[in-house]
Coordinates of N, CA and C in Angstrom, one line a residue:
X3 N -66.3 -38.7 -31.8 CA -66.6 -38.8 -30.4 C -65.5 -39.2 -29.6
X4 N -64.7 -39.7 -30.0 CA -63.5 -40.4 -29.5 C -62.4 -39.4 -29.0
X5 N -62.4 -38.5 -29.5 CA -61.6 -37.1 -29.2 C -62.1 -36.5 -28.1
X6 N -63.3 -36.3 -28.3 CA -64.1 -35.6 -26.8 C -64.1 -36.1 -26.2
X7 N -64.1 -37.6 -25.8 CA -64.7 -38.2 -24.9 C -63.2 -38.1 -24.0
X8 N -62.0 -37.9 -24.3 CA -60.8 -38.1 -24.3 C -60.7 -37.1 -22.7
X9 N -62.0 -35.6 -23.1 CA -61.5 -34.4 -22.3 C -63.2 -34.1 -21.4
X10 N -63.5 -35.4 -21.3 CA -64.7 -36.2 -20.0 C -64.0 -36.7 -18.8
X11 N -64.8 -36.2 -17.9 CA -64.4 -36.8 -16.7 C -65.6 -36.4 -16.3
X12 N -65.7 -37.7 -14.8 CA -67.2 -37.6 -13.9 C -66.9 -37.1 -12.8
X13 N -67.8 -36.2 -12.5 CA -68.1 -35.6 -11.2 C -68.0 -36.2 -10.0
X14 N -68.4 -36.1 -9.2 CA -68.4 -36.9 -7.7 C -69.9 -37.4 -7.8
X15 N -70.9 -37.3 -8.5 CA -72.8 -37.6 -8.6 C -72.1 -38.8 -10.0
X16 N -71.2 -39.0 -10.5 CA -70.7 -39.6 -11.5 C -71.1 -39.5 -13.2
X17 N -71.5 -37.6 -13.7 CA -72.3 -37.4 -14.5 C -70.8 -36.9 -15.5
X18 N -71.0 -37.2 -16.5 CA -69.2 -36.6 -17.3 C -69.5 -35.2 -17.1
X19 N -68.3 -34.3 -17.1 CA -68.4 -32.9 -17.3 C -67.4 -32.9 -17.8
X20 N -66.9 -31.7 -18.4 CA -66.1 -31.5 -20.0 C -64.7 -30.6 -18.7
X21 N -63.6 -31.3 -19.3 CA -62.5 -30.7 -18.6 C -62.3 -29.6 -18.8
X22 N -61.0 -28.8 -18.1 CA -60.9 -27.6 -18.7 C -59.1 -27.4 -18.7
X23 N -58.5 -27.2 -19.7 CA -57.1 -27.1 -19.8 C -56.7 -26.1 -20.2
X24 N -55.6 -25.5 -19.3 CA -54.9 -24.3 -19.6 C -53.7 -24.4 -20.1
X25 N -53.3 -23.3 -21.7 CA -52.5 -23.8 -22.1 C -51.5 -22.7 -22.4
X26 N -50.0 -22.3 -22.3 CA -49.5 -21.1 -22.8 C -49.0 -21.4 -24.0
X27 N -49.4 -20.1 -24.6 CA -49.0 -19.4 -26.1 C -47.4 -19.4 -26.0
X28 N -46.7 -21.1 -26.3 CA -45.0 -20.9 -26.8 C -44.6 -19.8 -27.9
X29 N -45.7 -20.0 -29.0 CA -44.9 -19.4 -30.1 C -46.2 -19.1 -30.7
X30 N -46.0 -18.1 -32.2 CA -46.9 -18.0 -32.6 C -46.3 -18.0 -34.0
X31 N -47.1 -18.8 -35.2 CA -46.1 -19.1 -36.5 C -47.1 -18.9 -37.5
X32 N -47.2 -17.8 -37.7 CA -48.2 -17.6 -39.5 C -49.6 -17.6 -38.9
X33 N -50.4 -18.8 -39.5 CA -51.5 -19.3 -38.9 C -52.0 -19.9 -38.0
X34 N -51.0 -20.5 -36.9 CA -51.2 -21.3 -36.1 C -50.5 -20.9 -35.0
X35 N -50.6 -21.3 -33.8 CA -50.2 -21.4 -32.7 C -49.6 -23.0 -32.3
X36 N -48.2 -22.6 -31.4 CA -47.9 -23.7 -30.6 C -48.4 -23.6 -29.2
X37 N -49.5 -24.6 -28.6 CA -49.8 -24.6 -27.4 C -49.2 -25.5 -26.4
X38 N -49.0 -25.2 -25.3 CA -48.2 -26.4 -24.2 C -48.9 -26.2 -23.4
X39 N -49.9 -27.2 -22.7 CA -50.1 -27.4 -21.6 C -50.0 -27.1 -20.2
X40 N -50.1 -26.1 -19.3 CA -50.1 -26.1 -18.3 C -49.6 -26.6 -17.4
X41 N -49.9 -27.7 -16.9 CA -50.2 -28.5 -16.0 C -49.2 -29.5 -16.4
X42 N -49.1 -30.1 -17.9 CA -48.5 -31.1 -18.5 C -47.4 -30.3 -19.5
X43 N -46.4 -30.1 -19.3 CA -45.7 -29.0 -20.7 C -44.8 -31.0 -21.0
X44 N -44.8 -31.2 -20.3 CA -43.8 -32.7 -20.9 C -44.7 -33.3 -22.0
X45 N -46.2 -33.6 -22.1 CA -46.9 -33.9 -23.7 C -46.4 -33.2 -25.0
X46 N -45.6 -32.1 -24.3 CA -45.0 -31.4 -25.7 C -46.2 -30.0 -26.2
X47 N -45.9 -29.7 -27.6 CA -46.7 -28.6 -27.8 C -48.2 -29.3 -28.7
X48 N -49.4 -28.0 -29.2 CA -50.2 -28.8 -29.8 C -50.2 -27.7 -30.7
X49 N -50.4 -28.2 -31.7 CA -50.4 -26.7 -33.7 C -52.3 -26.5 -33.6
X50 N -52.8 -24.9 -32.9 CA -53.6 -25.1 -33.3 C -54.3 -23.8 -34.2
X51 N -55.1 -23.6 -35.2 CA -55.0 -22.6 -36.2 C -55.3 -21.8 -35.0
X52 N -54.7 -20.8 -35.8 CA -55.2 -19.1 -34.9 C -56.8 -18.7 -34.9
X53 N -57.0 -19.2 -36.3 CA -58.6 -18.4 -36.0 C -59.7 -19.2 -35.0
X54 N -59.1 -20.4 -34.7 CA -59.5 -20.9 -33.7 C -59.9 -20.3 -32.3
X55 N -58.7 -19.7 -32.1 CA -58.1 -19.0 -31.3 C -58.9 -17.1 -30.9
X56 N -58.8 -16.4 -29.6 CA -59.2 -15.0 -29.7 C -58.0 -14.6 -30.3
X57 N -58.6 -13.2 -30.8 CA -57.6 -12.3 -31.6 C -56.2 -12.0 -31.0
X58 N -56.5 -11.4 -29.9 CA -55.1 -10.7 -29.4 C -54.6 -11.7 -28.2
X59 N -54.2 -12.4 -28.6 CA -53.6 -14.0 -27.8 C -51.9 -13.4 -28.2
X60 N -50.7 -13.4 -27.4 CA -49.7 -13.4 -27.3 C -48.9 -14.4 -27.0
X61 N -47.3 -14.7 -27.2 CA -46.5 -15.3 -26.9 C -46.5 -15.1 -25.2
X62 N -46.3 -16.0 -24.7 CA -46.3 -16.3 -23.4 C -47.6 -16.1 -22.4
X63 N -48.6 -16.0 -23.2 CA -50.0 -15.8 -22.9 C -50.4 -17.0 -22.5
X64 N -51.5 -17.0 -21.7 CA -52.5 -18.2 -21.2 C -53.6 -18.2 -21.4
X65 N -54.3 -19.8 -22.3 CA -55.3 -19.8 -23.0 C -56.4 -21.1 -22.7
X66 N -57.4 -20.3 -21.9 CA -57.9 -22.0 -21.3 C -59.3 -22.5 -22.5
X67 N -59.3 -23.5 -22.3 CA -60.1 -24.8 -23.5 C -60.7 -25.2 -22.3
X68 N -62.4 -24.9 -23.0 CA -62.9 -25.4 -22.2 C -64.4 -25.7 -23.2
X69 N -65.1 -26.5 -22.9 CA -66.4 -26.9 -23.8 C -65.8 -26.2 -25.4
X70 N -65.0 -27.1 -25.8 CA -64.3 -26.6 -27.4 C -64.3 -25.3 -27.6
X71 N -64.3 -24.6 -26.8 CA -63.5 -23.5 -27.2 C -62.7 -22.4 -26.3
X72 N -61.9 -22.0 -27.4 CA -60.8 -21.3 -26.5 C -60.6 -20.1 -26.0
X73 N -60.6 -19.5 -24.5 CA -60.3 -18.1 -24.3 C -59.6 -17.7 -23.6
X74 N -59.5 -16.6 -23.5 CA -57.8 -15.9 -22.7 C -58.0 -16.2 -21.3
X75 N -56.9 -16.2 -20.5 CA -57.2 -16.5 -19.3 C -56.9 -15.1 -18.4

C-alpha cells in the first residue's frame, strides 16, 4: 500500500484521487522500457517491463500512468 499511497493526492472536497503521470519512452531495451517523467526528467529514468506496457509504444513516445495502468498518450 505504501507504493500507491505514494501516487494519492486530495482533491479540493479532501477525498484522495490517484495521480496521473506522463512519461516519455527514452529507450526501449529487450523487455523493458526506460521511462522518464515528464514533468520531473531530473528523478532520472524508471525500468518498466514492456508487457506492462501497450504494444506499439515507441522511443520518444508519451505514456501516461494513471490508476496502475499504462497508455499511450
Amino acid at each position: 500500500m505504501k507504493r500507491i499511497s505514494k501516487h494519492l493526492r486530495k482533491n479540493t472536497e479532501g477525498e484522495k484521487i490517484m495521480e496521473t503521470i506522463v512519461y516519455v519512452v527514452e529507450r526501449l531495451d529487450g523487455d523493458y522500457a526506460h521511462l522518464t517523467q515528464e514533468e520531473h526528467p531530473e528523478l532520472g529514468s524508471k525500468l518498466v517491463a514492456r508487457a506492462l506496457l501497450p504494444e506499439n509504444i515507441e522511443e520518444g513516445g508519451r505514456i501516461i500512468y494513471e490508476w496502475l495502468q499504462y497508455r499511450l498518450a
